[in-house]
């Protein structure tokens, strides 16, 4: 295996156990941009690569996944990224063949600062009752291109791994991604959708993705809305904090965060209600307002209240890092 090709350098690898089985995580870095790309390779695919067991035109699943700090790390429910991430890993594991490429390309590659400012704009507009500005229009109003992502590292990684001539089945709903990969002459043989049931908090985002050309089929059956419990946050021009001027306050908006491990906070539950009868025995030993409710029961009783956190996003000009502060409201 080569160590470097183009601007992509192989840094190292290790076996990892996931909930969907054994994978090998191979880490690459772009020598100009300094960004990392992880190739999460299913163990059998890795062994076949190393033993040169592949024939040209053998089929292998690939997913090219751009990071989403809010849903993947903070468990927010306002998009479908985390479902697509775990869904793709599961699909690869079920097929016993495939590679998931994980790219640090937040917010379609524009970075979390711009993504958060777009989220703030969309949320403000929605809470004002307008519902006019979708994610793509917000990008345009903020002077952003619809998509900044680049896939040249993928092409170079396939060369480093020596598997360029395989037939790849691309897991995506996004025709632009397919086009971007084909322009790089990556051998995409066909695509397969990777779609999950919308929730009330990501529905309008998914509808705008659908309007922008994403191949989505589950939208029409779901038109559940939700009531937002707060005053909208007026979009603002970023400014340096008065006392700590190294930090620029760049955006703020509310995130609906998923209840962890199915623990739901339901205060003042009516003891005569059917719900109380069903869930009372699952209350937390130390907090009678916390209940462990399985997905089926949560769906039946329409319990989908998220934990609303307010995001404060700061940019640190001395380290060039973004800092996220979450405040529970
Ligand atoms: Zn996301």
Short mmCIF file of C-alpha atoms and ligand atoms in Angstrom, two decimals:
data_model
loop_
_atom_site.label_atom_id
_atom_site.label_comp_id
_atom_site.label_asym_id
_atom_site.label_seq_id
_atom_site.Cartn_x
_atom_site.Cartn_y
_atom_site.Cartn_z
CA UNK A 1 0.00 0.00 0.00
CA UNK A 2 1.27 3.47 -0.87
CA UNK A 3 1.87 6.02 1.88
CA UNK A 4 0.96 9.16 -0.05
CA UNK A 5 -0.76 10.04 -3.30
CA UNK A 6 -1.63 13.55 -4.44
CA UNK A 7 -2.10 15.60 -1.29
CA UNK A 8 -3.42 12.66 0.77
CA UNK A 9 -1.09 11.13 3.35
CA UNK A 10 -1.79 7.86 5.18
CA UNK A 11 -1.21 8.43 8.90
CA UNK A 12 -2.11 5.11 10.47
CA UNK A 13 -4.72 2.49 11.13
CA UNK A 14 -6.29 0.42 13.88
CA UNK A 15 -8.99 -2.24 14.30
CA UNK A 16 -12.15 -1.02 15.92
CA UNK A 17 -15.16 -2.88 17.27
CA UNK A 18 -18.39 -1.10 16.46
CA UNK A 19 -21.90 -2.07 17.52
CA UNK A 20 -22.20 -3.35 13.94
CA UNK A 21 -19.08 -5.50 13.99
CA UNK A 22 -15.38 -5.26 13.27
CA UNK A 23 -13.98 -2.51 11.08
CA UNK A 24 -10.51 -1.15 10.37
CA UNK A 25 -10.20 2.60 10.77
CA UNK A 26 -7.58 4.06 8.43
CA UNK A 27 -6.74 7.73 8.98
CA UNK A 28 -5.53 10.07 6.25
CA UNK A 29 -4.62 13.76 6.25
CA UNK A 30 -4.66 16.33 3.48
CA UNK A 31 -1.18 17.81 3.37
CA UNK A 32 -2.40 21.28 2.33
CA UNK A 33 -5.69 21.71 4.20
CA UNK A 34 -4.52 19.62 7.21
CA UNK A 35 -8.01 18.08 7.45
CA UNK A 36 -8.44 14.41 8.36
CA UNK A 37 -10.37 11.76 6.47
CA UNK A 38 -11.21 8.44 8.09
CA UNK A 39 -11.82 5.37 5.93
CA UNK A 40 -13.86 2.97 8.04
CA UNK A 41 -13.36 -0.32 6.21
CA UNK A 42 -15.39 -3.45 6.93
CA UNK A 43 -12.98 -6.15 8.18
CA UNK A 44 -13.64 -8.59 5.29
CA UNK A 45 -13.17 -5.78 2.75
CA UNK A 46 -9.89 -4.86 4.46
CA UNK A 47 -8.68 -8.49 4.35
CA UNK A 48 -9.70 -8.88 0.70
CA UNK A 49 -7.79 -5.68 -0.13
CA UNK A 50 -4.64 -6.82 1.62
CA UNK A 51 -4.79 -10.39 0.28
CA UNK A 52 -5.53 -9.04 -3.24
CA UNK A 53 -8.65 -11.19 -3.37
CA UNK A 54 -10.65 -8.60 -5.25
CA UNK A 55 -11.32 -8.94 -8.95
CA UNK A 56 -11.79 -5.84 -11.06
CA UNK A 57 -15.47 -4.91 -11.11
CA UNK A 58 -16.28 -6.57 -7.77
CA UNK A 59 -19.01 -4.55 -6.05
CA UNK A 60 -18.38 -2.68 -2.83
CA UNK A 61 -20.65 -0.29 -0.90
CA UNK A 62 -19.29 3.16 -0.14
CA UNK A 63 -20.71 6.01 1.87
CA UNK A 64 -19.05 9.41 1.73
CA UNK A 65 -20.17 11.07 4.92
CA UNK A 66 -19.56 14.66 5.96
CA UNK A 67 -19.35 15.35 9.68
CA UNK A 68 -22.23 16.90 11.64
CA UNK A 69 -21.15 17.93 15.12
CA UNK A 70 -24.66 18.80 16.26
CA UNK A 71 -26.42 15.50 15.54
CA UNK A 72 -23.43 13.16 15.88
CA UNK A 73 -21.88 14.59 19.04
CA UNK A 74 -24.63 16.63 20.67
CA UNK A 75 -27.57 14.34 19.72
CA UNK A 76 -29.63 17.11 18.11
CA UNK A 77 -32.67 16.10 16.07
CA UNK A 78 -32.79 18.91 13.54
CA UNK A 79 -31.23 16.95 10.66
CA UNK A 80 -30.81 13.34 9.46
CA UNK A 81 -26.98 13.09 9.45
CA UNK A 82 -26.59 10.79 12.43
CA UNK A 83 -29.23 8.34 11.12
CA UNK A 84 -27.42 8.29 7.78
CA UNK A 85 -24.06 7.71 9.50
CA UNK A 86 -25.19 4.74 11.60
CA UNK A 87 -27.54 3.52 8.86
CA UNK A 88 -24.64 3.37 6.38
CA UNK A 89 -22.38 1.53 8.83
CA UNK A 90 -25.16 -0.98 9.46
CA UNK A 91 -25.84 -1.42 5.75
CA UNK A 92 -22.14 -2.09 5.10
CA UNK A 93 -22.05 -4.55 7.98
CA UNK A 94 -25.20 -6.36 6.74
CA UNK A 95 -23.67 -6.61 3.25
CA UNK A 96 -20.35 -7.73 4.83
CA UNK A 97 -18.58 -5.41 2.43
CA UNK A 98 -17.91 -1.71 2.15
CA UNK A 99 -16.18 1.46 3.24
CA UNK A 100 -17.48 4.55 4.99
CA UNK A 101 -15.41 7.67 4.36
CA UNK A 102 -15.81 10.23 7.14
CA UNK A 103 -14.85 13.76 6.14
CA UNK A 104 -14.59 16.73 8.47
CA UNK A 105 -16.77 18.95 6.29
CA UNK A 106 -19.31 20.57 8.60
CA UNK A 107 -22.41 22.22 7.11
CA UNK A 108 -21.83 21.09 3.50
CA UNK A 109 -18.20 22.10 3.92
CA UNK A 110 -18.71 25.73 5.01
CA UNK A 111 -17.73 25.09 8.64
CA UNK A 112 -19.78 25.22 11.83
CA UNK A 113 -19.71 29.02 12.11
CA UNK A 114 -21.50 29.47 8.79
CA UNK A 115 -23.78 26.49 9.39
CA UNK A 116 -24.82 27.91 12.79
CA UNK A 117 -25.47 31.36 11.31
CA UNK A 118 -27.66 29.76 8.63
CA UNK A 119 -29.51 27.73 11.30
CA UNK A 120 -30.12 30.93 13.28
CA UNK A 121 -31.54 32.67 10.22
CA UNK A 122 -33.83 29.74 9.28
CA UNK A 123 -35.03 29.35 12.87
CA UNK A 124 -35.68 33.09 13.30
CA UNK A 125 -37.70 33.17 10.10
CA UNK A 126 -39.66 30.06 11.04
CA UNK A 127 -40.49 31.32 14.53
CA UNK A 128 -41.67 34.61 13.11
CA UNK A 129 -44.21 32.44 11.29
CA UNK A 130 -42.80 33.16 7.85
CA UNK A 131 -41.29 29.74 6.98
CA UNK A 132 -39.90 31.29 3.83
CA UNK A 133 -36.18 30.90 4.23
CA UNK A 134 -34.88 27.36 3.81
CA UNK A 135 -31.33 26.22 4.49
CA UNK A 136 -30.18 26.81 0.89
CA UNK A 137 -31.69 30.33 0.76
CA UNK A 138 -30.08 31.12 4.12
CA UNK A 139 -26.68 30.13 2.70
CA UNK A 140 -27.25 32.44 -0.24
CA UNK A 141 -28.32 35.37 2.00
CA UNK A 142 -25.15 34.91 4.06
CA UNK A 143 -22.98 35.01 0.95
CA UNK A 144 -22.33 31.26 0.97
CA UNK A 145 -22.26 28.80 -1.91
CA UNK A 146 -24.76 25.92 -1.54
CA UNK A 147 -21.94 23.38 -1.16
CA UNK A 148 -18.22 23.68 -0.39
CA UNK A 149 -17.42 19.99 -0.15
CA UNK A 150 -14.59 18.47 -2.10
CA UNK A 151 -13.99 14.79 -2.70
CA UNK A 152 -10.50 14.75 -4.19
CA UNK A 153 -9.11 12.98 -1.08
CA UNK A 154 -11.49 10.08 -1.76
CA UNK A 155 -10.07 9.56 -5.24
CA UNK A 156 -6.54 9.61 -3.80
CA UNK A 157 -7.41 7.25 -0.95
CA UNK A 158 -8.88 4.71 -3.40
CA UNK A 159 -5.56 4.84 -5.24
CA UNK A 160 -3.55 4.43 -2.02
CA UNK A 161 -5.71 1.44 -1.07
CA UNK A 162 -5.32 0.00 -4.58
CA UNK A 163 -9.06 -0.44 -5.16
CA UNK A 164 -9.84 2.17 -7.82
CA UNK A 165 -11.12 -0.39 -10.32
CA UNK A 166 -13.87 -1.85 -8.11
CA UNK A 167 -17.53 -1.09 -8.84
CA UNK A 168 -18.80 1.15 -6.07
CA UNK A 169 -22.39 1.24 -4.89
CA UNK A 170 -22.78 4.73 -3.46
CA UNK A 171 -25.10 5.16 -0.47
CA UNK A 172 -26.66 8.60 -0.96
CA UNK A 173 -29.84 10.55 -1.69
CA UNK A 174 -27.89 13.45 -3.14
CA UNK A 175 -27.53 13.62 -6.95
CA UNK A 176 -24.90 16.40 -6.64
CA UNK A 177 -22.64 14.08 -4.65
CA UNK A 178 -22.92 11.45 -7.38
CA UNK A 179 -22.06 14.09 -9.97
CA UNK A 180 -19.08 15.34 -7.94
CA UNK A 181 -17.66 11.81 -7.68
CA UNK A 182 -18.25 11.04 -11.35
CA UNK A 183 -16.40 14.23 -12.31
CA UNK A 184 -13.41 12.79 -10.42
CA UNK A 185 -13.78 9.57 -12.46
CA UNK A 186 -14.59 7.53 -9.38
CA UNK A 187 -16.17 4.33 -10.56
CA UNK A 188 -19.73 4.64 -9.21
CA UNK A 189 -21.67 1.71 -10.61
CA UNK A 190 -25.00 2.60 -9.01
CA UNK A 191 -26.50 4.42 -6.04
CA UNK A 192 -28.73 3.24 -3.21
CA UNK A 193 -30.91 5.51 -1.09
CA UNK A 194 -30.28 5.94 2.58
CA UNK A 195 -33.40 7.54 3.99
CA UNK A 196 -35.03 7.46 7.43
CA UNK A 197 -38.42 8.53 8.74
CA UNK A 198 -38.44 12.30 9.41
CA UNK A 199 -39.14 13.67 12.89
CA UNK A 200 -40.99 16.94 13.61
CA UNK A 201 -37.70 18.81 14.06
CA UNK A 202 -35.93 17.80 10.85
CA UNK A 203 -38.98 17.70 8.57
CA UNK A 204 -38.71 21.22 7.13
CA UNK A 205 -34.95 20.71 6.61
CA UNK A 206 -35.63 17.47 4.72
CA UNK A 207 -38.39 19.10 2.67
CA UNK A 208 -35.92 21.78 1.56
CA UNK A 209 -33.38 19.05 0.71
CA UNK A 210 -36.13 17.37 -1.36
CA UNK A 211 -36.80 20.66 -3.21
CA UNK A 212 -33.07 20.97 -3.86
CA UNK A 213 -33.08 17.64 -5.67
CA UNK A 214 -32.39 15.03 -2.99
CA UNK A 215 -34.12 11.76 -3.75
CA UNK A 216 -36.45 11.45 -0.72
CA UNK A 217 -39.64 9.39 -0.51
CA UNK A 218 -40.81 9.44 3.11
CA UNK A 219 -41.70 13.13 3.30
CA UNK A 220 -45.31 13.05 2.12
CA UNK A 221 -46.49 10.75 4.89
CA UNK A 222 -45.19 12.99 7.60
CA UNK A 223 -46.51 16.44 8.26
CA UNK A 224 -46.31 16.59 12.03
CA UNK A 225 -45.33 20.00 13.32
CA UNK A 226 -44.19 21.08 16.74
CA UNK A 227 -44.60 24.14 18.90
CA UNK A 228 -41.45 26.03 19.70
CA UNK A 229 -41.36 27.20 23.31
CA UNK A 230 -39.07 30.25 23.03
CA UNK A 231 -38.73 33.71 21.55
CA UNK A 232 -36.69 33.71 18.34
CA UNK A 233 -33.12 34.99 18.51
CA UNK A 234 -32.60 37.93 16.20
CA UNK A 235 -29.74 37.29 13.74
CA UNK A 236 -26.83 39.61 14.56
CA UNK A 237 -23.50 40.73 13.22
CA UNK A 238 -20.65 38.86 15.02
CA UNK A 239 -18.85 40.91 17.69
CA UNK A 240 -15.87 40.53 20.03
CA UNK A 241 -16.80 39.98 23.68
CA UNK A 242 -16.12 43.13 25.64
CA UNK A 243 -14.01 41.61 28.43
CA UNK A 244 -12.54 38.68 26.48
CA UNK A 245 -11.93 40.18 23.07
CA UNK A 246 -10.15 37.07 21.73
CA UNK A 247 -13.63 35.51 21.43
CA UNK A 248 -15.99 36.59 18.67
CA UNK A 249 -19.62 35.73 19.36
CA UNK A 250 -20.82 34.51 15.96
CA UNK A 251 -24.21 32.79 16.29
CA UNK A 252 -26.92 31.58 18.63
CA UNK A 253 -29.95 29.36 18.10
CA UNK A 254 -31.93 26.60 19.80
CA UNK A 255 -31.16 22.91 19.35
CA UNK A 256 -33.68 20.13 20.01
CA UNK A 257 -31.54 17.51 21.71
CA UNK A 258 -32.64 13.89 21.91
CA UNK A 259 -33.37 12.36 25.27
CA UNK A 260 -30.41 10.19 26.21
CA UNK A 261 -30.98 6.46 26.57
CA UNK A 262 -34.75 7.00 26.34
CA UNK A 263 -35.01 8.94 29.61
CA UNK A 264 -37.85 11.45 29.28
CA UNK A 265 -38.50 14.29 31.70
CA UNK A 266 -42.27 14.58 32.20
CA UNK A 267 -43.15 16.77 35.17
CA UNK A 268 -46.64 16.99 36.71
CA UNK A 269 -48.00 13.92 34.99
CA UNK A 270 -51.66 13.34 35.79
CA UNK A 271 -51.88 10.20 37.93
CA UNK A 272 -55.26 9.28 36.43
CA UNK A 273 -53.92 9.32 32.88
CA UNK A 274 -53.40 6.20 30.79
CA UNK A 275 -49.81 7.28 30.18
CA UNK A 276 -49.08 7.37 33.92
CA UNK A 277 -50.43 3.82 34.30
CA UNK A 278 -48.16 2.60 31.50
CA UNK A 279 -44.93 4.37 32.42
CA UNK A 280 -45.10 4.77 36.18
CA UNK A 281 -43.18 1.55 36.82
CA UNK A 282 -40.32 2.86 34.66
CA UNK A 283 -39.70 6.02 36.68
CA UNK A 284 -36.21 6.84 37.89
CA UNK A 285 -35.48 5.79 41.49
CA UNK A 286 -34.15 9.26 42.35
CA UNK A 287 -36.39 11.45 40.22
CA UNK A 288 -40.07 10.63 39.85
CA UNK A 289 -40.38 12.98 36.86
CA UNK A 290 -37.93 10.96 34.77
CA UNK A 291 -39.24 7.93 32.93
CA UNK A 292 -37.49 5.34 30.82
CA UNK A 293 -39.84 4.95 27.87
CA UNK A 294 -39.20 2.66 24.92
CA UNK A 295 -39.58 3.93 21.35
CA UNK A 296 -42.86 2.11 20.80
CA UNK A 297 -44.55 3.65 23.85
CA UNK A 298 -43.07 7.08 23.06
CA UNK A 299 -44.56 6.89 19.57
CA UNK A 300 -47.93 5.64 20.81
CA UNK A 301 -48.32 8.51 23.30
CA UNK A 302 -46.72 11.07 20.99
CA UNK A 303 -43.89 11.79 23.42
CA UNK A 304 -41.18 13.46 21.46
CA UNK A 305 -40.35 16.41 23.60
CA UNK A 306 -36.69 17.14 23.10
CA UNK A 307 -34.44 18.91 25.54
CA UNK A 308 -34.11 22.42 24.12
CA UNK A 309 -30.64 23.85 24.51
CA UNK A 310 -29.54 27.30 23.39
CA UNK A 311 -26.29 27.21 21.41
CA UNK A 312 -23.83 30.07 21.85
CA UNK A 313 -21.05 29.82 19.30
CA UNK A 314 -17.75 31.64 19.72
CA UNK A 315 -14.70 31.82 17.51
CA UNK A 316 -11.35 32.09 19.30
CA UNK A 317 -8.98 34.23 17.23
CA UNK A 318 -5.89 33.02 19.11
CA UNK A 319 -6.39 29.28 18.53
CA UNK A 320 -8.64 29.44 15.42
CA UNK A 321 -11.04 27.08 17.20
CA UNK A 322 -14.84 27.22 17.46
CA UNK A 323 -16.29 26.98 20.97
CA UNK A 324 -19.84 25.77 21.52
CA UNK A 325 -21.61 26.61 24.78
CA UNK A 326 -24.94 24.88 25.41
CA UNK A 327 -27.41 26.40 27.84
CA UNK A 328 -30.38 24.35 29.03
CA UNK A 329 -33.50 26.46 28.94
ZN1 LIG B 1 -26.60 17.28 10.52
#
